[in-house]
Short mmCIF file of C-alpha atoms in Angstrom, two decimals:
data_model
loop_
_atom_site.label_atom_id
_atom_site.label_comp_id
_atom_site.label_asym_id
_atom_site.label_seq_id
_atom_site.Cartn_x
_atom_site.Cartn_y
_atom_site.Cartn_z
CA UNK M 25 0.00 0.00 0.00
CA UNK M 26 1.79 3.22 -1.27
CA UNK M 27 0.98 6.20 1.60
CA UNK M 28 1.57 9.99 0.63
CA UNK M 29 2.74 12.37 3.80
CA UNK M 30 1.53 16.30 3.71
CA UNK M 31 3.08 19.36 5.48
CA UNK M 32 2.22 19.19 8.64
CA UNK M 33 -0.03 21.73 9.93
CA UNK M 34 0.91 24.14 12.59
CA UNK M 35 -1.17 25.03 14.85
CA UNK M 36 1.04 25.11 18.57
CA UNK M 37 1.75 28.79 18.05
CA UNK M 38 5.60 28.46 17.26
CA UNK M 39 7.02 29.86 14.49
CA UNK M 40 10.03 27.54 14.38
CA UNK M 41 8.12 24.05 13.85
CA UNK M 42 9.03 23.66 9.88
CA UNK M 43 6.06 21.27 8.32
CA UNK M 44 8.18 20.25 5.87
CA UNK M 45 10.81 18.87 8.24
CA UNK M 46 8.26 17.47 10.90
CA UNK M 47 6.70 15.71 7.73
CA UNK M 48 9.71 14.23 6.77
CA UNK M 49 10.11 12.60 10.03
CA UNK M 50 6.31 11.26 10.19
CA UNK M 51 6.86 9.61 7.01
CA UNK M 52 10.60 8.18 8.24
CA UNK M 53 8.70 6.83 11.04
CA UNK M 54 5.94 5.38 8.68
CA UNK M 55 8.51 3.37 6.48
CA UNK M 56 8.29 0.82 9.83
CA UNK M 57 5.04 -0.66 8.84
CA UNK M 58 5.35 -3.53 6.46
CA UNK M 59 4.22 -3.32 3.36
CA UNK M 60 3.70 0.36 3.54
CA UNK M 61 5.37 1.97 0.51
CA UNK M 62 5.85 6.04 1.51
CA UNK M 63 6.15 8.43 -1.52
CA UNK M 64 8.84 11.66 -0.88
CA UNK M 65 7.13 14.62 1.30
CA UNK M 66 8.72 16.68 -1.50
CA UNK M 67 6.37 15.18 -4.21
CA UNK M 68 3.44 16.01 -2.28
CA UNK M 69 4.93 19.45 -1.47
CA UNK M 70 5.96 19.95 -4.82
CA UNK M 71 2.02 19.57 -6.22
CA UNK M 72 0.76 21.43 -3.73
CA UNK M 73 3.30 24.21 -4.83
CA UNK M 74 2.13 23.94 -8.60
CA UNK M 75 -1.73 24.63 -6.82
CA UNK M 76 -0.69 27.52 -4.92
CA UNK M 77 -0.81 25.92 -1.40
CA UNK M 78 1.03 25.21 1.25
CA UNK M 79 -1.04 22.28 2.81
CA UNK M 80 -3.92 20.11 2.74
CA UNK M 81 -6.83 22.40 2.95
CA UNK M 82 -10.18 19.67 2.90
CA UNK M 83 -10.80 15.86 3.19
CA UNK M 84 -11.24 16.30 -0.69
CA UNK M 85 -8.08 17.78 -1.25
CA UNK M 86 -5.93 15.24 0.59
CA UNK M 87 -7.95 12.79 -1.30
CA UNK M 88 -7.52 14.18 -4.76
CA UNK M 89 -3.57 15.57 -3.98
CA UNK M 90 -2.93 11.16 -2.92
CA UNK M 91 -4.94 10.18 -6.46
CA UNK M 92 -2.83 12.75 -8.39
CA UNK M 93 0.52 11.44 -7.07
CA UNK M 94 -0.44 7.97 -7.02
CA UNK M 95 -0.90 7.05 -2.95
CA UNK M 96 -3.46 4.77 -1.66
CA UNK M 97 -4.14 7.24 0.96
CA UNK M 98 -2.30 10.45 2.40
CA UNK M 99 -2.14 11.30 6.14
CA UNK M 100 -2.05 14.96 7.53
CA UNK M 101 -0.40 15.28 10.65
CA UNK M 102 -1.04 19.06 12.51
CA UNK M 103 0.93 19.47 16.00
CA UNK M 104 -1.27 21.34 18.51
CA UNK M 105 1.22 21.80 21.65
CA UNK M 106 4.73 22.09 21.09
CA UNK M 107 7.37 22.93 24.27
CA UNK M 108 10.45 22.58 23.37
CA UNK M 109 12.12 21.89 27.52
CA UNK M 110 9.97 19.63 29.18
CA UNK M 111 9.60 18.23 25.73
CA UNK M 112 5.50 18.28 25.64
CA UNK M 113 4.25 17.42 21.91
CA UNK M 114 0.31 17.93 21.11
CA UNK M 115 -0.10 16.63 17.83
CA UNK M 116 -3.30 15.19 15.90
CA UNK M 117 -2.87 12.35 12.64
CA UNK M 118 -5.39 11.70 10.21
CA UNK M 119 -6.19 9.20 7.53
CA UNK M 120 -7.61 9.54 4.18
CA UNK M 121 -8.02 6.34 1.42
CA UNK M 122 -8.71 6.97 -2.34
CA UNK M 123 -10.98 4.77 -4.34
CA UNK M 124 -7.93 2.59 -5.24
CA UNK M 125 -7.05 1.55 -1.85
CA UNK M 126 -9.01 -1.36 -1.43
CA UNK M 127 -6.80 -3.39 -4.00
CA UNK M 128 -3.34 -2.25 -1.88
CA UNK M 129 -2.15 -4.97 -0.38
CA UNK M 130 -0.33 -3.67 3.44
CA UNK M 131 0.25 -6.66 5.64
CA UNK M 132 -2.20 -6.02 8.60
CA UNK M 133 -0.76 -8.45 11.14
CA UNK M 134 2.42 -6.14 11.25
CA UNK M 135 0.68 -3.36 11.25
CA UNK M 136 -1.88 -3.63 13.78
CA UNK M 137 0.56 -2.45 16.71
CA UNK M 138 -1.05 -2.15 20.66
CA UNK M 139 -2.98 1.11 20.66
CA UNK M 140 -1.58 3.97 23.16
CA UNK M 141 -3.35 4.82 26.00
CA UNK M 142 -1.97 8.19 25.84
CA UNK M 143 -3.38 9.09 22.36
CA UNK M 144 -7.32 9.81 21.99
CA UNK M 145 -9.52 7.96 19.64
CA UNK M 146 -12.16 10.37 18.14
CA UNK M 147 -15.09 8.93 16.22
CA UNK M 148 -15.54 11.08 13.32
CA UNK M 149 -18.11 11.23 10.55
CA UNK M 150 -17.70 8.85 7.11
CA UNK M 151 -17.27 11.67 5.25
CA UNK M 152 -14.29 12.67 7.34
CA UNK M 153 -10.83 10.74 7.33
CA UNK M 154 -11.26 6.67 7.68
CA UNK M 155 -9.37 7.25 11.32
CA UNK M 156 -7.81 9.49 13.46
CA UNK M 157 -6.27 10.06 16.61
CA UNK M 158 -4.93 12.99 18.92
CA UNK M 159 -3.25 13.36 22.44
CA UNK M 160 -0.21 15.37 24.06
CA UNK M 161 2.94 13.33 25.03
CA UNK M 162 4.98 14.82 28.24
CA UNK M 163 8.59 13.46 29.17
CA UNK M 164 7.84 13.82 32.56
CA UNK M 165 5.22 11.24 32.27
CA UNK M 166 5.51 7.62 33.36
CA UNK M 167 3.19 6.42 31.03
CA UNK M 168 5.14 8.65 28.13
CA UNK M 169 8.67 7.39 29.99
CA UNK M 170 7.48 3.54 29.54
CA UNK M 171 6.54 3.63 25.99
CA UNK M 172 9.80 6.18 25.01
CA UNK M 173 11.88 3.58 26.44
CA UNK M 174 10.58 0.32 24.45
CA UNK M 175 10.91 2.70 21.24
CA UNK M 176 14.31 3.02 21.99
CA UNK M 177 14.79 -0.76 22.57
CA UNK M 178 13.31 -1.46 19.06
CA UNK M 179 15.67 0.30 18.16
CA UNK M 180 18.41 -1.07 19.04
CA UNK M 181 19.63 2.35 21.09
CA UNK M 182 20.24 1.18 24.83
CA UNK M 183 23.92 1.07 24.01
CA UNK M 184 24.13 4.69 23.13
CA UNK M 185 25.95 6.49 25.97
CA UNK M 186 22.66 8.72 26.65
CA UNK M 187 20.24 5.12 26.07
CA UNK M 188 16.82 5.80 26.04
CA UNK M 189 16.88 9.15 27.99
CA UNK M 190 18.31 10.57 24.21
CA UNK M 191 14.58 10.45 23.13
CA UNK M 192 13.66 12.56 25.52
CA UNK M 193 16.46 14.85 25.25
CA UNK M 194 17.12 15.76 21.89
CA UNK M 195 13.57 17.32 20.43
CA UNK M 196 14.12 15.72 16.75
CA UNK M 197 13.85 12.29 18.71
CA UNK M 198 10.85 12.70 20.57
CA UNK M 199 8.83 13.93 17.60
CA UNK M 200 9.53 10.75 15.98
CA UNK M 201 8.71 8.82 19.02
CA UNK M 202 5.49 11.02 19.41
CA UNK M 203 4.68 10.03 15.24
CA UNK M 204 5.58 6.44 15.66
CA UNK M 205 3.36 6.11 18.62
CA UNK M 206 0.51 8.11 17.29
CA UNK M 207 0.86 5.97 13.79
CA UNK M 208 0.47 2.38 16.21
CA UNK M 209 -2.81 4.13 17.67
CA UNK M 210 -4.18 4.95 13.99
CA UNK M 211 -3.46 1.82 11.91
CA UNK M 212 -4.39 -0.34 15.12
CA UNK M 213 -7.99 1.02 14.35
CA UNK M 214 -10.90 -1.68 12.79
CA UNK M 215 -12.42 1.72 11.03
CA UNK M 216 -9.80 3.06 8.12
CA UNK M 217 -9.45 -1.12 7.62
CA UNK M 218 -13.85 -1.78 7.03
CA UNK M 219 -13.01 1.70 4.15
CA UNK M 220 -10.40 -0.79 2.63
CA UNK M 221 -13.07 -3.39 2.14
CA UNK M 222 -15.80 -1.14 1.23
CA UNK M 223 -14.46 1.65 -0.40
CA UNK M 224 -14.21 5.44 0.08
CA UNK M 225 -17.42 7.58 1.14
CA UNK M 226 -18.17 10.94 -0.95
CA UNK M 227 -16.24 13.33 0.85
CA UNK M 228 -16.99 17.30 2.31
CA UNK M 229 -15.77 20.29 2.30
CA UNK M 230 -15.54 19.99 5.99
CA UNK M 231 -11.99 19.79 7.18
CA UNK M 232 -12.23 17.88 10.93
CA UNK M 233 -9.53 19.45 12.83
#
C-alpha cells in the first residue's frame, strides 16, 4: 500500500516548527510498517506548490492531492502543543483512502501495533478521514517514559551512551517517538481497515480538525 505524507499543519503557536521537516520525520517513522510503501514529502509538497498551497486544505483535497501522485491514501499530521524543555508534543494524525485503496495490499498483522493509552480515539463522521487520533505526550510522564523507552529498545539504542533518555532529550527524537506512537494508535484502528473493504465515502468540504 503506497501512503503519501503532507506538510504538517501548525497550529502550537511556534514559528520555528518547519512542516516540511516534521513531515519528513512522520513519514521516516511510517517506512516501519510492512508493506507500507511512503512516496517523498517533496512530491506532495511539490504539487501542492504547482496549486498555490502550502497544505492540505479539505478531506477532498488530501484525497484528490494522494490520487494525483499515485498514494493509496495520504495522512495529515497538525501538532497542537509544542514545548520545546519539558519536551510536551500535542499533535493530531489523520487518515484519508482513495478509491484505489481497497486493492493495496499492506500486511495487517504487522501493522496492527497495541494502541496507546496516551493518544485519543475520536469517532468522526464517514465523510471525514477513515481514522484518526490525537493526544499530548509529556517526558515527565511515566506512562510517556514507559513507551519512550521500548521505542528506543526497538531500536536497538540502549547502548548509546545517553540510552533511552536521548529520546527525551534531543527534540528531533521525541517527535519521531510522538509520530511512531501516534501511527500504532491509527493503523491499530478496525475503522480506516472496514473503508479498505468497502471503499471510500463521498467526501466534504468539511476539514475535521
Amino acid at each position: 500500500m503506497t501512503f503519501a505524507v503532507a506538510p504538517v499543519l501548525n497550529y502550537s503557536g511556534q514559528p520555528d516548527l518547519d512542516p516540511l521537516r516534521l513531515a519528513d520525520l512522520l513519514a521516516s517513522e511510517l517506512t516501519y510498517v510492512r508493506g507500507a510503501a511512503v512516496l517523498p514529502v517533496s512530491r506532495v509538497a511539490a504539487v501542492l506548490l504547482s496549486q498555490g498551497k502550502t497544505q492540505v486544505e479539505s478531506p477532498e483535497h488530501a484525497r484528490a492531492l494522494a490520487r494525483q501522485i499515485g498514494a493509496d491514501a495520504m495522512i495529515v499530521g497538525g501538532v497542537t502543543e509544542y514545548d520545546a524543555y519539558a519536551p510536551t508534543v500535542g499533535l493530531v494524525l489523520q487518515l484519508y483512502l482513495t478509491d484505489a485503496a481497497g486493492s493495496a495490499p499492506l500486511d495487517l498483522g504487522e501493522a496492527r501495533f497495541r494502541s496507546s493509552p496516551y493518544v485519543a480515539v475520536r469517532a468522526t463522521p464517514k465523510a471525514g478521514p477513515s481514522a484518526q487520533v490525537q493526544g499530548t505526550y509529556n517526558a515527565m510522564h511515566k506512562s510517556v517514559v514507559d513507551r519512550v523507552r521500548e521505542y528506543a529498545r526497538e531500536r536497538s539504542e540502549t547502548d548509546h551512551p545517553d540510552g533511552w533518555r536521548q529520546y527525551t532529550q534531543v527534540q528531533s527524537l521525541f517527535i519521531r517517538f510522538c509520530w511512531n506512537d501516534a501511527l500504532r494508535a491509527m493503523l491499530d484502528q478496525d475503522s480506516w481497515k472496514r473503508d479498505l473493504v468497502a471503499g471510500t465515502a463521498d467526501v466534504s468540504e468539511t476539514y475535521h480538525e
